mmCIF file of C-alpha atoms in Angstrom:
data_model
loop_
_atom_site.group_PDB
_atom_site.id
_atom_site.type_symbol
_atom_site.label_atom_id
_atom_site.label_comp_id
_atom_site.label_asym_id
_atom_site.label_seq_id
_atom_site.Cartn_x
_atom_site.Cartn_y
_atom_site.Cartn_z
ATOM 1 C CA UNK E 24 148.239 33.044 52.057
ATOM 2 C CA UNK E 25 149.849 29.813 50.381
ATOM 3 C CA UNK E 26 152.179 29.281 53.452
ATOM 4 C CA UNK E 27 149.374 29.663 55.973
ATOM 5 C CA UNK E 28 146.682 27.689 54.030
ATOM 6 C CA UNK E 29 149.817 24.685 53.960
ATOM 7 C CA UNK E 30 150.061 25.127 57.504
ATOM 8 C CA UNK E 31 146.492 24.778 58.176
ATOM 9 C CA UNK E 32 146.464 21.413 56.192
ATOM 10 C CA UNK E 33 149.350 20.285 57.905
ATOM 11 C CA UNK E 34 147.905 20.739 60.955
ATOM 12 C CA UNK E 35 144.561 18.893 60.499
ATOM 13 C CA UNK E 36 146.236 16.438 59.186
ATOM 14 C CA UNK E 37 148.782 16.249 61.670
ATOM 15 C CA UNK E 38 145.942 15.464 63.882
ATOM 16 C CA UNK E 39 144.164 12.848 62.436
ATOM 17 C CA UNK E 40 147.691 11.165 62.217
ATOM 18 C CA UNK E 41 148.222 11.661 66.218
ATOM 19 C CA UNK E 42 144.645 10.533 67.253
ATOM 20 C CA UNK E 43 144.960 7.041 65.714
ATOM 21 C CA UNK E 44 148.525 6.408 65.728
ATOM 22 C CA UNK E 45 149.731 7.765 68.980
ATOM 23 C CA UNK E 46 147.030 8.217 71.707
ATOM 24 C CA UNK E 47 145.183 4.595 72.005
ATOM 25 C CA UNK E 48 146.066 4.743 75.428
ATOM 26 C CA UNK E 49 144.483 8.417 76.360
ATOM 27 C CA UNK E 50 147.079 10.047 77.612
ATOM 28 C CA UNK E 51 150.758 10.598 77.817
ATOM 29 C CA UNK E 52 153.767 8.241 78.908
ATOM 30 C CA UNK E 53 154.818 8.734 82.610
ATOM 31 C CA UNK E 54 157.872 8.180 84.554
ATOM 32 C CA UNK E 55 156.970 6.673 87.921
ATOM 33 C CA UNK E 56 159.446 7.659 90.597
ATOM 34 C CA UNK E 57 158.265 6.623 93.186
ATOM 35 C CA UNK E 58 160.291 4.156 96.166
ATOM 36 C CA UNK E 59 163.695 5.053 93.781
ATOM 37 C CA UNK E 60 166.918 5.872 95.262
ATOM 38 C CA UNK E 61 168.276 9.172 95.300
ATOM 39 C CA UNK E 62 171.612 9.480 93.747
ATOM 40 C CA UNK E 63 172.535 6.063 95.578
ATOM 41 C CA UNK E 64 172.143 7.523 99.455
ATOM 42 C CA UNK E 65 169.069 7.519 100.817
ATOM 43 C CA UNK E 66 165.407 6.490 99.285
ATOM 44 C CA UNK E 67 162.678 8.285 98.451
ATOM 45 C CA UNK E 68 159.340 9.067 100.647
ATOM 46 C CA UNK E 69 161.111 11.377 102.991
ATOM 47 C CA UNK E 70 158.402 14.201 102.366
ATOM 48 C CA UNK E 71 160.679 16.543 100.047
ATOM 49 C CA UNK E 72 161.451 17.175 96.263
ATOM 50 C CA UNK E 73 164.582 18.670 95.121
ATOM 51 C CA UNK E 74 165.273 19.262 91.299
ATOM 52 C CA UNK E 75 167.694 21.637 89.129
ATOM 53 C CA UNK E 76 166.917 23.126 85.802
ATOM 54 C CA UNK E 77 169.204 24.071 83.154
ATOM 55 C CA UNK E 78 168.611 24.896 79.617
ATOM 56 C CA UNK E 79 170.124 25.814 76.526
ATOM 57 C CA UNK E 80 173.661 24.294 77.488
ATOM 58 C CA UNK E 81 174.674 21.875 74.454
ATOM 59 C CA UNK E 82 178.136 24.172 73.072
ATOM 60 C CA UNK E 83 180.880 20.968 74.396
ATOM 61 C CA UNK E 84 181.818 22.857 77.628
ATOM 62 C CA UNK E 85 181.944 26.070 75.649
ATOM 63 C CA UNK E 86 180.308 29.757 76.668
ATOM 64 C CA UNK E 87 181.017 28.572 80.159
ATOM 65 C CA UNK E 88 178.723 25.370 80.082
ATOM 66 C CA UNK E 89 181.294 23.201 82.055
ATOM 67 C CA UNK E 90 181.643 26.163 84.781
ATOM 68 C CA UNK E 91 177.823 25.782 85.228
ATOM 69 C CA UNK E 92 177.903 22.458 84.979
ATOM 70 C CA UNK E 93 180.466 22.415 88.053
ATOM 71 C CA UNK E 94 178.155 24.447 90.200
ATOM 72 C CA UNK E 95 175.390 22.514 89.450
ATOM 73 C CA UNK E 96 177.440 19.512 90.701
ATOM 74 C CA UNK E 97 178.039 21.425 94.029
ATOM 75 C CA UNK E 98 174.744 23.036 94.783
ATOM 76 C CA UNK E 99 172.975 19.450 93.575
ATOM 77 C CA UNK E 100 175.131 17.704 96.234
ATOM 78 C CA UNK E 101 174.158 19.682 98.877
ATOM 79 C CA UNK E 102 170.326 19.913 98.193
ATOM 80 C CA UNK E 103 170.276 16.060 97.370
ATOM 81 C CA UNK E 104 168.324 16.230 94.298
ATOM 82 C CA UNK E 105 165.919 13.636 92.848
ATOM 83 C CA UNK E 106 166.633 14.761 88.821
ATOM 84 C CA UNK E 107 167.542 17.189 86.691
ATOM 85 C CA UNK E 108 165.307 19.317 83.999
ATOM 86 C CA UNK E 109 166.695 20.030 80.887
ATOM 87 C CA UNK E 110 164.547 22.580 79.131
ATOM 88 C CA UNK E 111 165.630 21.936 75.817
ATOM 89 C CA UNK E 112 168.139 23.317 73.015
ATOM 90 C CA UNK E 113 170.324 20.541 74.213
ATOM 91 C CA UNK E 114 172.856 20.489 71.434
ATOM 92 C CA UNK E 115 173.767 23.202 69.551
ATOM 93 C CA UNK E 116 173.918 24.911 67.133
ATOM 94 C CA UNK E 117 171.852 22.010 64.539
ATOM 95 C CA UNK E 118 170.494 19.132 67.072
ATOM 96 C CA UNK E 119 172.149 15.705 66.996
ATOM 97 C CA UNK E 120 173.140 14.364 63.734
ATOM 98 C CA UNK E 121 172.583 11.135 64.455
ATOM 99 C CA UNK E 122 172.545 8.839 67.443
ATOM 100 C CA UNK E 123 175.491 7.317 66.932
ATOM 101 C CA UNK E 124 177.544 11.277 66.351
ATOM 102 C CA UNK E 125 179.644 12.185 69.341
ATOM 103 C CA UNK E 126 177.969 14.960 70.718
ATOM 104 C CA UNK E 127 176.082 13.358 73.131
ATOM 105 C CA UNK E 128 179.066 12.385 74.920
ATOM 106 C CA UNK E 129 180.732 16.167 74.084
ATOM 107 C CA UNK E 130 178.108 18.108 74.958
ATOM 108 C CA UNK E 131 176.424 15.890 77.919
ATOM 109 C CA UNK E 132 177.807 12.797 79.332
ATOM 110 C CA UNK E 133 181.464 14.252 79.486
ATOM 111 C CA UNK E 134 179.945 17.524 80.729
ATOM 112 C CA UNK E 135 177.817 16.582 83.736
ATOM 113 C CA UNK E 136 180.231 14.782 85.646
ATOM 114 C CA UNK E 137 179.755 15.551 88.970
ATOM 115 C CA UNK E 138 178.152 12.845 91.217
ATOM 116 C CA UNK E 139 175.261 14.404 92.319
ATOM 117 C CA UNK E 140 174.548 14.809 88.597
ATOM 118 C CA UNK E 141 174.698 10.996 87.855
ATOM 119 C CA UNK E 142 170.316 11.051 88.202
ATOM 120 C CA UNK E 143 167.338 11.110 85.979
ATOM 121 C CA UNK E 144 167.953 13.946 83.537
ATOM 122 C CA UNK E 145 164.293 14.809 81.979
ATOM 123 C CA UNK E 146 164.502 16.586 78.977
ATOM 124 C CA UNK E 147 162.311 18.708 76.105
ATOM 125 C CA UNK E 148 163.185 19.557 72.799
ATOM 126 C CA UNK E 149 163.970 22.882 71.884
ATOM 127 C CA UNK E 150 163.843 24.406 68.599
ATOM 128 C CA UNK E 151 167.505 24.537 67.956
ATOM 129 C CA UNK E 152 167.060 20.797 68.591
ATOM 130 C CA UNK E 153 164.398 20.424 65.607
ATOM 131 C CA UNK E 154 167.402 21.532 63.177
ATOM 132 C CA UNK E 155 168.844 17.928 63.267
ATOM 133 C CA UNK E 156 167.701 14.273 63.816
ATOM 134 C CA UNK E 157 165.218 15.591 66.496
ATOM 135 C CA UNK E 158 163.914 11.654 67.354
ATOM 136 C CA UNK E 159 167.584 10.783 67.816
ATOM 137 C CA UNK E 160 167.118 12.087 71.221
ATOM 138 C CA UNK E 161 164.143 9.842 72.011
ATOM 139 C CA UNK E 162 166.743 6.731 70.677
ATOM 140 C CA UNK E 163 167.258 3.752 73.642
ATOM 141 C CA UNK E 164 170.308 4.073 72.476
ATOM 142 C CA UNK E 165 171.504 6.649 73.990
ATOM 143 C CA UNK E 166 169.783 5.553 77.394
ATOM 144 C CA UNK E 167 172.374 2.760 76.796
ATOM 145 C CA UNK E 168 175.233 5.191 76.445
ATOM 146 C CA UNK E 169 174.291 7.176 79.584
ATOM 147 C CA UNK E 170 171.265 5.883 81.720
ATOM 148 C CA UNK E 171 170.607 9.059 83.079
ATOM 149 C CA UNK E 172 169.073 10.861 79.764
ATOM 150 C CA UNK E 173 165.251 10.760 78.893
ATOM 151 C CA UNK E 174 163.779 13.216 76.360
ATOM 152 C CA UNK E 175 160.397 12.052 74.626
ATOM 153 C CA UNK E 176 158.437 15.206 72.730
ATOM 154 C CA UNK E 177 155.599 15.403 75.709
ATOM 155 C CA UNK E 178 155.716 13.038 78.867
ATOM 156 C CA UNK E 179 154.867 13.136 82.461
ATOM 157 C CA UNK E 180 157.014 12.668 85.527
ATOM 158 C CA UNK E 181 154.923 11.464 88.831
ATOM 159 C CA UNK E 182 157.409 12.186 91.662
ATOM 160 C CA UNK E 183 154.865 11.489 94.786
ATOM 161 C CA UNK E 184 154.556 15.272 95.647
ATOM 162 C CA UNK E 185 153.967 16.264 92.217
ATOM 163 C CA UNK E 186 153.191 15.558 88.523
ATOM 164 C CA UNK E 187 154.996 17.286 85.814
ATOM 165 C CA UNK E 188 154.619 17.580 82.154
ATOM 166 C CA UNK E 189 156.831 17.843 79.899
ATOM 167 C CA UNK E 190 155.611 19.802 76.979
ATOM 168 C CA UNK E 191 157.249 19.593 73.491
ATOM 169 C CA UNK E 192 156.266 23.806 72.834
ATOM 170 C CA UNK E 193 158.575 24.258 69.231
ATOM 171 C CA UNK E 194 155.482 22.906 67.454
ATOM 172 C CA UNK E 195 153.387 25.245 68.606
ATOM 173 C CA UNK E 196 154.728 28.267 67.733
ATOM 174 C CA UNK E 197 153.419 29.076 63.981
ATOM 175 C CA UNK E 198 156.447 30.984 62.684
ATOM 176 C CA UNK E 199 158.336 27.825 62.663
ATOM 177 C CA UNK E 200 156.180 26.329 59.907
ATOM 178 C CA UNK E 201 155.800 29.522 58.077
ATOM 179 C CA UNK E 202 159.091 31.327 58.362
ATOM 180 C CA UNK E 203 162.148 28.306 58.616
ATOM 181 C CA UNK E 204 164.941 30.568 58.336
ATOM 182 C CA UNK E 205 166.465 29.095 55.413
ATOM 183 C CA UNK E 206 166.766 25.960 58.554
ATOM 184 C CA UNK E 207 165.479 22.481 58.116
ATOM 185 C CA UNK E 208 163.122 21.134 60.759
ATOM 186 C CA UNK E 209 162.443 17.638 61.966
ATOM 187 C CA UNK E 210 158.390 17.735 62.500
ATOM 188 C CA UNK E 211 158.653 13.607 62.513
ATOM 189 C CA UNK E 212 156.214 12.277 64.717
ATOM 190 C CA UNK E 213 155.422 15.866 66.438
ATOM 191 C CA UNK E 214 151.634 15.824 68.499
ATOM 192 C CA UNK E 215 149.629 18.582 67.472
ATOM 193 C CA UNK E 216 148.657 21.604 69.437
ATOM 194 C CA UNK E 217 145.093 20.229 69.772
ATOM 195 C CA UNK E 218 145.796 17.688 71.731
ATOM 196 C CA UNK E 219 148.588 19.177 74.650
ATOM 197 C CA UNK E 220 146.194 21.671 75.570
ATOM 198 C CA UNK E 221 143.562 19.057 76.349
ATOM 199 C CA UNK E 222 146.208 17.189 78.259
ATOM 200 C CA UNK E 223 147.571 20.237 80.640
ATOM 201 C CA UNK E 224 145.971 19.140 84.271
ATOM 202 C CA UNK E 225 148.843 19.278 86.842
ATOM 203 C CA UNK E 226 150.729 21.402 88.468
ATOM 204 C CA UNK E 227 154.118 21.892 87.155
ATOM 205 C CA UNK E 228 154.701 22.335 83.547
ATOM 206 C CA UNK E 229 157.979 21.973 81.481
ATOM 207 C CA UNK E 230 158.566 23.634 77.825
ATOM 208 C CA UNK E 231 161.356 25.157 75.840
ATOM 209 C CA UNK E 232 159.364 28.632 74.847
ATOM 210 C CA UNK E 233 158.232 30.803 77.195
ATOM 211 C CA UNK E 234 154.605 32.480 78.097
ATOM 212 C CA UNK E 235 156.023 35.527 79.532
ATOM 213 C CA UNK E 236 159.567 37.208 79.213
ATOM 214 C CA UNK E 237 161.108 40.174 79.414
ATOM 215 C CA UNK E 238 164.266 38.567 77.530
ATOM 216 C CA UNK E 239 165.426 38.708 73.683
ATOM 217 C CA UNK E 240 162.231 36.557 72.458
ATOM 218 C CA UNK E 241 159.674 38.336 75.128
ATOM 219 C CA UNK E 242 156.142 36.807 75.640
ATOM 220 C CA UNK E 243 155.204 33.810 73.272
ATOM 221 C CA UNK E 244 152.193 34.261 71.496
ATOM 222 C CA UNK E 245 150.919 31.459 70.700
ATOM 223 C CA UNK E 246 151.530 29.947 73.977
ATOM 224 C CA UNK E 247 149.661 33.551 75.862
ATOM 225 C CA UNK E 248 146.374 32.546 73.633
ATOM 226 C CA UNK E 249 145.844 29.326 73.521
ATOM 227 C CA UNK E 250 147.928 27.540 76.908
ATOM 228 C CA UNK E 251 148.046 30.003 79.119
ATOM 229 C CA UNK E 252 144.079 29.689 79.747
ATOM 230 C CA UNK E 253 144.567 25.842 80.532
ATOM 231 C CA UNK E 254 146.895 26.055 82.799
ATOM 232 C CA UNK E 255 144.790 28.757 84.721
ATOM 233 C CA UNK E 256 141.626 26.901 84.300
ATOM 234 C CA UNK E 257 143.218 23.639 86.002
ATOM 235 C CA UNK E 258 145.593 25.529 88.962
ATOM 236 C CA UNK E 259 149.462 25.256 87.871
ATOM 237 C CA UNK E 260 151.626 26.750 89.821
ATOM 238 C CA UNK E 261 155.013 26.773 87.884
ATOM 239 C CA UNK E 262 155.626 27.075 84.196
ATOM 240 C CA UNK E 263 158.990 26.371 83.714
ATOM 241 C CA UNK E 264 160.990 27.246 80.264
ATOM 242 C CA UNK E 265 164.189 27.687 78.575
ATOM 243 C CA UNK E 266 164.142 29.540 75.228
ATOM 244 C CA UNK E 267 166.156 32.977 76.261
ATOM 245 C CA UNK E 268 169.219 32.842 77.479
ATOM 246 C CA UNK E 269 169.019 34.347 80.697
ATOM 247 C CA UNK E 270 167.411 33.597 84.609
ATOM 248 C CA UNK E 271 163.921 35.292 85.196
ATOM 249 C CA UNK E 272 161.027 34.952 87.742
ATOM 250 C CA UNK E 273 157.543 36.593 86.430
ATOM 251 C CA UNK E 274 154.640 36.278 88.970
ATOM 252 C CA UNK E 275 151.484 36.585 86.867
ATOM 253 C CA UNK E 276 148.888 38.821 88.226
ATOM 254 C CA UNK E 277 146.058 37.058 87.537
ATOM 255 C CA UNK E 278 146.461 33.688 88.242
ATOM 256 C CA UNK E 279 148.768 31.453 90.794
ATOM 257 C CA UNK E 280 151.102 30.503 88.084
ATOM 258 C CA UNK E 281 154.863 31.573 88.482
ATOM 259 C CA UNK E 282 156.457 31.635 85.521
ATOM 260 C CA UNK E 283 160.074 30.643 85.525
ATOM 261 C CA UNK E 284 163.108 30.946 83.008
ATOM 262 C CA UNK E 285 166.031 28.710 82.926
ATOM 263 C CA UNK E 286 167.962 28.967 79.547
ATOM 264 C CA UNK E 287 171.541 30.253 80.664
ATOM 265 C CA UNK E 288 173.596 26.720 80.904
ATOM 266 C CA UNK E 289 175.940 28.064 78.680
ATOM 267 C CA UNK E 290 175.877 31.323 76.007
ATOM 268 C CA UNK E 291 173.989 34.344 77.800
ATOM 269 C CA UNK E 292 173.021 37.589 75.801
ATOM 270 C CA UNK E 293 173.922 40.205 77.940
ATOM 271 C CA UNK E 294 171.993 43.499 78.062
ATOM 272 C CA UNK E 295 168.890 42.083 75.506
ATOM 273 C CA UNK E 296 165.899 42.996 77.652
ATOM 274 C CA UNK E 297 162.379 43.794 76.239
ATOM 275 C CA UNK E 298 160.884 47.001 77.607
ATOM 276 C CA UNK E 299 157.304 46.149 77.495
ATOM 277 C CA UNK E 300 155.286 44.161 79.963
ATOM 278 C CA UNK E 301 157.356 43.769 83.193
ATOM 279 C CA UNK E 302 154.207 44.098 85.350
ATOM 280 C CA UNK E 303 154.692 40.436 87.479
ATOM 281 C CA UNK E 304 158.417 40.766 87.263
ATOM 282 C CA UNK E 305 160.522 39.338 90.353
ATOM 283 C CA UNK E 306 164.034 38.579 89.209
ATOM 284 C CA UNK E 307 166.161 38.859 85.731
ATOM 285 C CA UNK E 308 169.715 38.104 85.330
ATOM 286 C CA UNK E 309 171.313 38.288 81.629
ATOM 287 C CA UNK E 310 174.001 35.467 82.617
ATOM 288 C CA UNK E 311 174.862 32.454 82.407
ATOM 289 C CA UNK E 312 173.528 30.327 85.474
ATOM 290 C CA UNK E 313 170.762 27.711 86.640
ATOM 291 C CA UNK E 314 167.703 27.383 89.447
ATOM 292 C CA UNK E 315 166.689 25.225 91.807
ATOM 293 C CA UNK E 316 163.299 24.081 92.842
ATOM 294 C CA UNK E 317 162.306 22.154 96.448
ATOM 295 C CA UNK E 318 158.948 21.029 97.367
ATOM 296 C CA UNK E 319 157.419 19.635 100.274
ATOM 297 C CA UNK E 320 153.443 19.144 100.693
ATOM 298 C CA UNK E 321 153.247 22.723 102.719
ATOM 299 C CA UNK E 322 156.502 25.232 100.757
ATOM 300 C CA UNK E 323 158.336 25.415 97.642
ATOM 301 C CA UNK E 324 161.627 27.069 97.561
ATOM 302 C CA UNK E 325 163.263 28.531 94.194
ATOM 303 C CA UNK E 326 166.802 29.913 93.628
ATOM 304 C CA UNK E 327 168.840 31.069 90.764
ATOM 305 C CA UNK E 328 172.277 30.558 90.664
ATOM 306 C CA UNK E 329 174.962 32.210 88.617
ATOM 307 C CA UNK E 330 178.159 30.199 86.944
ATOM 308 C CA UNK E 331 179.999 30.959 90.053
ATOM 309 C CA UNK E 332 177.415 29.137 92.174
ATOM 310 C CA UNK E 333 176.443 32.603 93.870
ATOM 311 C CA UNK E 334 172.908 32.745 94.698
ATOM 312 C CA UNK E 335 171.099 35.527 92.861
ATOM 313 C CA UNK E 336 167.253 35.288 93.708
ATOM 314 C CA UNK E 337 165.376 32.984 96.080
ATOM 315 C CA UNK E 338 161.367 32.979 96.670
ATOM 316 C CA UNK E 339 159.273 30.872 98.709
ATOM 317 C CA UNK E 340 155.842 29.915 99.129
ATOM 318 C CA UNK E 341 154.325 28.991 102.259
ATOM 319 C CA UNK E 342 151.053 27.152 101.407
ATOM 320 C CA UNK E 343 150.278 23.261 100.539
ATOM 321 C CA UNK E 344 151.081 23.237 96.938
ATOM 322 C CA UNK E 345 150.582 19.559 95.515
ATOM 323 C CA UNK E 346 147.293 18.638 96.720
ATOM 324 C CA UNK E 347 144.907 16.463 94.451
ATOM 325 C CA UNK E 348 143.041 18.512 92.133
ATOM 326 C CA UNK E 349 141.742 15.050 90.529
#
């Protein structure tokens, strides 16, 4: 009762902190992409949007990071992607030190070489992440290392055919306040639950945990309660998470909202499937790997790939996906 009662406090608290510190402005920071160039040969507006996602990848090449990180170099050249999403556990095992430690450049920058890579990388914390200097990854400095990387703990990117937000989902999940794991979390500066629900009102969403898996961690509980109904009430059509290590595609069956894993970019847990809940389920691979989403204003196209660049699982929608719901 003593660890839940702290939580509680921390929360409200928490709160009050975020409301007058942090949200003067209303609403999240966004990324405007808008008129950019796409990896240097040819400009935006041409009615498409083309985006990989990775996550859980930060091992220095290791667990067969730089093999996916090779096929995402080949399969991003020939879609001509916009950016890449990073959803989160970017370094392992304990976060970045500090942001001046060399494994940014290990794990990232000397990593993603390729030149379709050399884009906006948009990136969430995951909780692997809070074990270190978790705001170290929100440091200029490291835009000044390597322009491509931006992580902030929530933000949205408006990429003319849609808005995504990026959702910082580690501080939602209760157990990591109550039950550390003998591990030391950064909570500096984290916005409280209260106020991402009330900020959920697009169409694509990007966090680390997920709302339903069949993988090691399964469905997230927190995240099934309380932001499962927002999304549904305002019309999203992809949740997109890391978390467990493998590829999945869940179709909910009560709502429009695909829900879409993307945590193999480099150690995979092979044969650690839940049994329970699989109603909704469209694809699982226990590999290492990474998907690809396009958009236009009428389909979306997703694939998963595996490290070899094979494609394992592709699904498309036929229907006008990114009209104002403003």
């Amino acid at each position: 009762m003593g660890n839940q009662c702290q939580w509680h406090l921390w929360f409200v608290l928490a709160i009050t902190c975020f409301v007058s510190q942090n949200y003067v402005a209303g609403e999240l920071e966004r990324v405007h992409l808008k008129g950019q160039p796409r990896n240097g040969n040819s400009s935006k507006g041409d009615g498409f949007l083309g985006f990989l996602v990775v996550g859980d990848w930060g091992r220095k090449g290791a667990f067969n990071q730089s093999r996916v990180a090779f096929q995402m170099g080949k399969i991003g050249e020939k879609l001509k992607i916009d950016f890449v999403v990073s959803t989160g556990d970017n370094f392992y095992d304990n976060g970045l030190n500090s942001q001046h430690g060399p494994a940014f450049l290990q794990s990232f920058t000397n990593i993603y070489k390729s030149k379709s890579l050399q884009t906006h990388w948009f990136s969430v914390l995951g909780n692997h992440d809070f074990r270190g200097d978790a705001e170290a990854q929100f440091s200029p400095f490291l835009r000044q290392i390597d322009s491509r990387w931006f992580c902030l703990r929530s933000f949205i990117v408006n990429a003319e055919l849609a808005e995504i937000i990026f959702v910082d989902t580690t501080p939602l999940v209760k157990s990591y306040f109550l039950n550390s794991d003998n591990h030391t979390y950064d909570w500096r500066g984290v916005i409280p639950r209260k106020r991402y629900i009330t900020n959920l009102l697009k169409k694509i969403v990007v966090g680390h945990y997920a709302i339903r898996s069949i993988g090691f961690h399964g469905d997230t509980e927190e995240l099934v309660n309380y932001l499962l109904p927002i999304l549904k009430a305002n019309n999203v059509d992809f949740y997109i998470n890391g978390h467990d290590h493998c590829l999945q595609h869940i179709s909910d069956t009560h709502s429009r909202i695909e829900f879409l894993t993307s945590g193999a970019g480099s150690k995979a847990w092979r044969g650690d499937m839940k049994k329970q809940r699989r109603e909704g389920l469209r694809f699982f691979y226990d590999g290492q790997g990474f998907m690809s989403l396009q958009l236009s204003q009428f389909d979306a196209h997703i694939a998963f790939y595996d490290a070899y660049g094979t494609v394992l699982h592709t699904w498309n929608a036929w229907k006008s996906l990114f009209h104002s719901s403003m």
